Amino acid sequence: MIRCSLTLALCVVFLSAVSSLPSSHPFLDSYEDGLDSNTDRVKENEDQAAQSIEDSASVAGNQLAMKNSGKRSPSETAPISVECCQDSEHRLLIYRFEATAMNHHDALKNCQRNGGELATPLNMKEFIVLEAFVRPLLGNTFGYVGYNDFEQEGTFVDNTGHPAVINNYFPNEPNNQGNEDCVEMQGSSGKFNDQTCTSGRQSICEFRIPAY
């Protein structure tokens, strides 16, 4: 009780002393400068935090805009691959996405140069994996697959030369408008469209690796 009274008395004495100081006293000036300095630091920290949030939002917005526009940042242009399954001949099927746009001939040669072919699913299981794989990569754009009717107009074949068993075309397609002998696939829908082979498109390669 004595200690509390003494503390209270000291506080009263201190406040009385401070209130009696002239307005321009060095003690008050130093105290006010300290308050101003602390206020400036708080404001500076708040400004830096706000700028950091704005910068992060800008980066995220740019990435979202690139995604929605079908464009890709440099880090996303490397080939992206996925393992599918074993085919009927017990080979491991791997799909690889090629982001560089090429005509059909160059896209095919690019796949073959690496030991593969343009993708032609031979059954529904292979198609379902391909569809899920390319959906986020292509979005609303199109990429070449390997089906074609080079040999006989209107008869599309797969890489084995057999008639294609997957015919997931858009309505009223294929229509051979402008001599369209190649096939492209839309990412968002998984639908096929016949296309002129000179058009520049991204592409999907397949690799069938024998099991040892």
Tab-separated table of C-alpha atoms in Angstrom:
chain	number	residue	atom	x	y	z
A	1	MET	CA	0.000	0.000	0.000
A	2	ILE	CA	2.851	2.330	0.820
A	3	ARG	CA	4.570	1.369	-2.472
A	4	CYS	CA	1.400	2.114	-4.494
A	5	SER	CA	1.057	5.482	-2.832
A	6	LEU	CA	4.693	6.302	-3.475
A	7	THR	CA	4.397	5.314	-7.148
A	8	LEU	CA	1.290	7.410	-7.572
A	9	ALA	CA	2.994	10.347	-5.922
A	10	LEU	CA	5.996	10.058	-8.229
A	11	CYS	CA	3.699	9.980	-11.280
A	12	VAL	CA	1.935	13.113	-10.082
A	13	VAL	CA	5.238	14.843	-9.497
A	14	PHE	CA	6.523	13.829	-12.959
A	15	LEU	CA	3.384	15.010	-14.754
A	16	SER	CA	3.438	18.264	-12.814
A	17	ALA	CA	7.062	18.824	-13.787
A	18	VAL	CA	6.373	18.126	-17.440
A	19	SER	CA	3.347	20.426	-17.539
A	20	SER	CA	5.381	23.225	-16.045
A	21	LEU	CA	8.054	23.063	-18.747
A	22	PRO	CA	7.978	25.757	-21.404
A	23	SER	CA	6.574	24.691	-24.812
A	24	SER	CA	9.985	24.905	-26.458
A	25	HIS	CA	11.883	22.993	-23.806
A	26	PRO	CA	14.471	20.545	-25.277
A	27	PHE	CA	12.880	17.641	-23.411
A	28	LEU	CA	9.497	18.207	-25.056
A	29	ASP	CA	11.075	18.840	-28.441
A	30	SER	CA	12.981	15.552	-28.218
A	31	TYR	CA	9.839	13.701	-27.107
A	32	GLU	CA	7.769	15.128	-29.988
A	33	ASP	CA	10.540	14.389	-32.486
A	34	GLY	CA	10.537	10.792	-31.286
A	35	LEU	CA	6.782	10.555	-31.822
A	36	ASP	CA	7.107	12.031	-35.326
A	37	SER	CA	9.936	9.619	-36.146
A	38	ASN	CA	7.922	6.620	-34.966
A	39	THR	CA	4.914	7.802	-36.987
A	40	ASP	CA	7.068	8.178	-40.110
A	41	ARG	CA	8.515	4.675	-39.663
A	42	VAL	CA	5.048	3.164	-39.235
A	43	LYS	CA	3.814	4.955	-42.360
A	44	GLU	CA	6.888	3.853	-44.321
A	45	ASN	CA	6.347	0.233	-43.261
A	46	GLU	CA	2.682	0.458	-44.233
A	47	ASP	CA	3.616	1.923	-47.633
A	48	GLN	CA	6.168	-0.839	-48.229
A	49	ALA	CA	3.642	-3.516	-47.277
A	50	ALA	CA	1.037	-1.983	-49.573
A	51	GLN	CA	3.544	-1.848	-52.452
A	52	SER	CA	4.506	-5.472	-51.866
A	53	ILE	CA	0.853	-6.536	-52.015
A	54	GLU	CA	0.332	-4.476	-55.175
A	55	ASP	CA	3.415	-6.010	-56.834
A	56	SER	CA	2.263	-9.537	-55.954
A	57	ALA	CA	-1.192	-8.832	-57.324
A	58	SER	CA	0.345	-7.443	-60.516
A	59	VAL	CA	2.439	-10.580	-61.035
A	60	ALA	CA	-0.562	-12.819	-60.369
A	61	GLY	CA	-2.686	-10.724	-62.713
A	62	ASN	CA	-0.117	-10.955	-65.487
A	63	GLN	CA	0.114	-14.716	-65.069
A	64	LEU	CA	-3.676	-15.011	-65.162
A	65	ALA	CA	-3.857	-12.792	-68.245
A	66	MET	CA	-1.204	-14.904	-69.975
A	67	LYS	CA	-3.124	-18.051	-69.123
A	68	ASN	CA	-6.433	-16.646	-70.354
A	69	SER	CA	-4.878	-15.368	-73.568
A	70	GLY	CA	-3.241	-18.721	-74.323
A	71	LYS	CA	0.275	-17.241	-73.968
A	72	ARG	CA	2.932	-18.808	-71.802
A	73	SER	CA	5.814	-17.445	-69.837
A	74	PRO	CA	9.365	-18.583	-70.788
A	75	SER	CA	9.437	-21.047	-67.888
A	76	GLU	CA	6.382	-22.793	-69.312
A	77	THR	CA	7.692	-23.367	-72.849
A	78	ALA	CA	9.702	-26.519	-72.062
A	79	PRO	CA	8.075	-29.807	-73.133
A	80	ILE	CA	5.706	-31.217	-70.535
A	81	SER	CA	5.170	-34.972	-70.357
A	82	VAL	CA	2.823	-37.434	-68.691
A	83	GLU	CA	2.843	-41.217	-68.465
A	84	CYS	CA	-0.410	-42.770	-69.607
A	85	CYS	CA	-0.551	-46.515	-69.393
A	86	GLN	CA	0.501	-49.690	-71.137
A	87	ASP	CA	-0.988	-50.210	-74.586
A	88	SER	CA	-2.255	-53.482	-76.024
A	89	GLU	CA	1.322	-54.472	-76.874
A	90	HIS	CA	2.449	-53.784	-73.283
A	91	ARG	CA	4.393	-50.677	-74.276
A	92	LEU	CA	4.489	-47.720	-71.915
A	93	LEU	CA	2.645	-44.788	-73.510
A	94	ILE	CA	3.959	-41.293	-72.765
A	95	TYR	CA	2.427	-38.054	-74.046
A	96	ARG	CA	4.520	-34.914	-74.423
A	97	PHE	CA	3.218	-31.401	-75.057
A	98	GLU	CA	5.157	-29.208	-77.498
A	99	ALA	CA	4.467	-25.513	-76.916
A	100	THR	CA	6.195	-24.232	-80.066
A	101	ALA	CA	3.725	-23.678	-82.913
A	102	MET	CA	4.637	-25.556	-86.108
A	103	ASN	CA	2.899	-26.765	-89.244
A	104	HIS	CA	1.830	-30.394	-89.249
A	105	HIS	CA	4.875	-31.650	-91.177
A	106	ASP	CA	7.338	-29.973	-88.831
A	107	ALA	CA	5.369	-31.043	-85.752
A	108	LEU	CA	5.478	-34.661	-86.933
A	109	LYS	CA	9.206	-34.498	-87.708
A	110	ASN	CA	9.838	-32.981	-84.284
A	111	CYS	CA	8.132	-35.937	-82.604
A	112	GLN	CA	9.901	-38.477	-84.809
A	113	ARG	CA	13.281	-36.850	-84.209
A	114	ASN	CA	12.821	-37.694	-80.541
A	115	GLY	CA	11.639	-41.244	-81.197
A	116	GLY	CA	7.888	-40.636	-81.192
A	117	GLU	CA	4.892	-39.759	-83.354
A	118	LEU	CA	2.095	-37.227	-83.178
A	119	ALA	CA	-0.428	-38.549	-80.664
A	120	THR	CA	-3.175	-40.885	-81.913
A	121	PRO	CA	-4.966	-42.618	-79.044
A	122	LEU	CA	-5.806	-46.209	-80.006
A	123	ASN	CA	-8.611	-46.652	-77.467
A	124	MET	CA	-10.843	-44.687	-75.125
A	125	LYS	CA	-8.525	-45.112	-72.122
A	126	GLU	CA	-5.639	-43.502	-74.011
A	127	PHE	CA	-7.921	-40.727	-75.221
A	128	ILE	CA	-9.222	-39.926	-71.729
A	129	VAL	CA	-5.662	-39.516	-70.439
A	130	LEU	CA	-4.736	-37.341	-73.440
A	131	GLU	CA	-7.828	-35.174	-72.976
A	132	ALA	CA	-7.101	-34.584	-69.277
A	133	PHE	CA	-3.442	-33.885	-70.054
A	134	VAL	CA	-3.939	-31.191	-72.707
A	135	ARG	CA	-6.938	-29.399	-71.182
A	136	PRO	CA	-4.929	-27.054	-68.905
A	137	LEU	CA	-2.106	-26.710	-71.454
A	138	LEU	CA	-4.129	-25.760	-74.524
A	139	GLY	CA	-7.186	-24.142	-72.959
A	140	ASN	CA	-9.379	-22.882	-75.811
A	141	THR	CA	-6.577	-23.213	-78.362
A	142	PHE	CA	-5.778	-26.197	-80.587
A	143	GLY	CA	-2.865	-28.606	-80.933
A	144	TYR	CA	-2.037	-31.121	-83.633
A	145	VAL	CA	-2.628	-34.819	-83.110
A	146	GLY	CA	-1.590	-37.494	-85.598
A	147	TYR	CA	-4.834	-38.482	-87.310
A	148	ASN	CA	-4.917	-37.696	-91.031
A	149	ASP	CA	-6.640	-38.658	-94.283
A	150	PHE	CA	-3.642	-38.307	-96.610
A	151	GLU	CA	-4.269	-41.638	-98.321
A	152	GLN	CA	-8.034	-41.536	-98.762
A	153	GLU	CA	-10.127	-38.411	-98.384
A	154	GLY	CA	-12.558	-38.720	-95.503
A	155	THR	CA	-10.939	-41.806	-93.974
A	156	PHE	CA	-8.846	-40.701	-91.046
A	157	VAL	CA	-6.243	-43.148	-89.802
A	158	ASP	CA	-4.011	-43.422	-86.739
A	159	ASN	CA	-0.265	-44.000	-86.620
A	160	THR	CA	-0.720	-47.707	-87.359
A	161	GLY	CA	-2.518	-46.920	-90.628
A	162	HIS	CA	-5.801	-48.284	-89.287
A	163	PRO	CA	-9.019	-46.234	-89.301
A	164	ALA	CA	-9.180	-44.029	-86.221
A	165	VAL	CA	-11.284	-45.463	-83.406
A	166	ILE	CA	-11.577	-42.071	-81.663
A	167	ASN	CA	-13.800	-39.725	-83.666
A	168	ASN	CA	-14.580	-37.020	-81.126
A	169	TYR	CA	-15.195	-34.251	-83.680
A	170	PHE	CA	-17.081	-30.999	-83.360
A	171	PRO	CA	-20.568	-31.062	-84.938
A	172	ASN	CA	-20.414	-30.948	-88.754
A	173	GLU	CA	-16.729	-31.878	-88.671
A	174	PRO	CA	-14.631	-33.083	-90.386
A	175	ASN	CA	-15.752	-31.128	-93.441
A	176	ASN	CA	-12.533	-30.816	-95.511
A	177	GLN	CA	-13.104	-27.097	-95.969
A	178	GLY	CA	-10.059	-25.868	-97.882
A	179	ASN	CA	-8.489	-29.337	-98.217
A	180	GLU	CA	-8.120	-30.133	-94.507
A	181	ASP	CA	-6.177	-33.400	-94.224
A	182	CYS	CA	-4.799	-32.999	-90.686
A	183	VAL	CA	-6.493	-33.078	-87.292
A	184	GLU	CA	-6.239	-30.713	-84.348
A	185	MET	CA	-7.622	-31.073	-80.841
A	186	GLN	CA	-9.040	-28.310	-78.650
A	187	GLY	CA	-7.873	-28.414	-75.059
A	188	SER	CA	-10.981	-27.167	-73.263
A	189	SER	CA	-13.451	-29.462	-75.036
A	190	GLY	CA	-11.302	-32.384	-76.177
A	191	LYS	CA	-13.008	-32.092	-79.565
A	192	PHE	CA	-11.328	-32.734	-82.919
A	193	ASN	CA	-11.389	-30.560	-86.018
A	194	ASP	CA	-9.890	-31.230	-89.431
A	195	GLN	CA	-7.395	-28.509	-90.358
A	196	THR	CA	-5.144	-27.511	-93.225
A	197	CYS	CA	-1.720	-29.005	-92.584
A	198	THR	CA	0.123	-25.729	-93.177
A	199	SER	CA	-1.472	-24.004	-90.155
A	200	GLY	CA	0.824	-23.314	-87.210
A	201	ARG	CA	-0.243	-25.197	-84.100
A	202	GLN	CA	1.192	-26.499	-80.863
A	203	SER	CA	1.256	-30.288	-80.766
A	204	ILE	CA	1.191	-33.443	-78.691
A	205	CYS	CA	3.720	-36.227	-79.262
A	206	GLU	CA	3.381	-39.812	-78.114
A	207	PHE	CA	6.112	-42.295	-77.242
A	208	ARG	CA	5.419	-46.019	-76.976
A	209	ILE	CA	8.299	-47.598	-75.102
A	210	PRO	CA	8.663	-51.409	-75.169
A	211	ALA	CA	8.620	-53.106	-71.794
A	212	TYR	CA	11.720	-55.193	-71.056
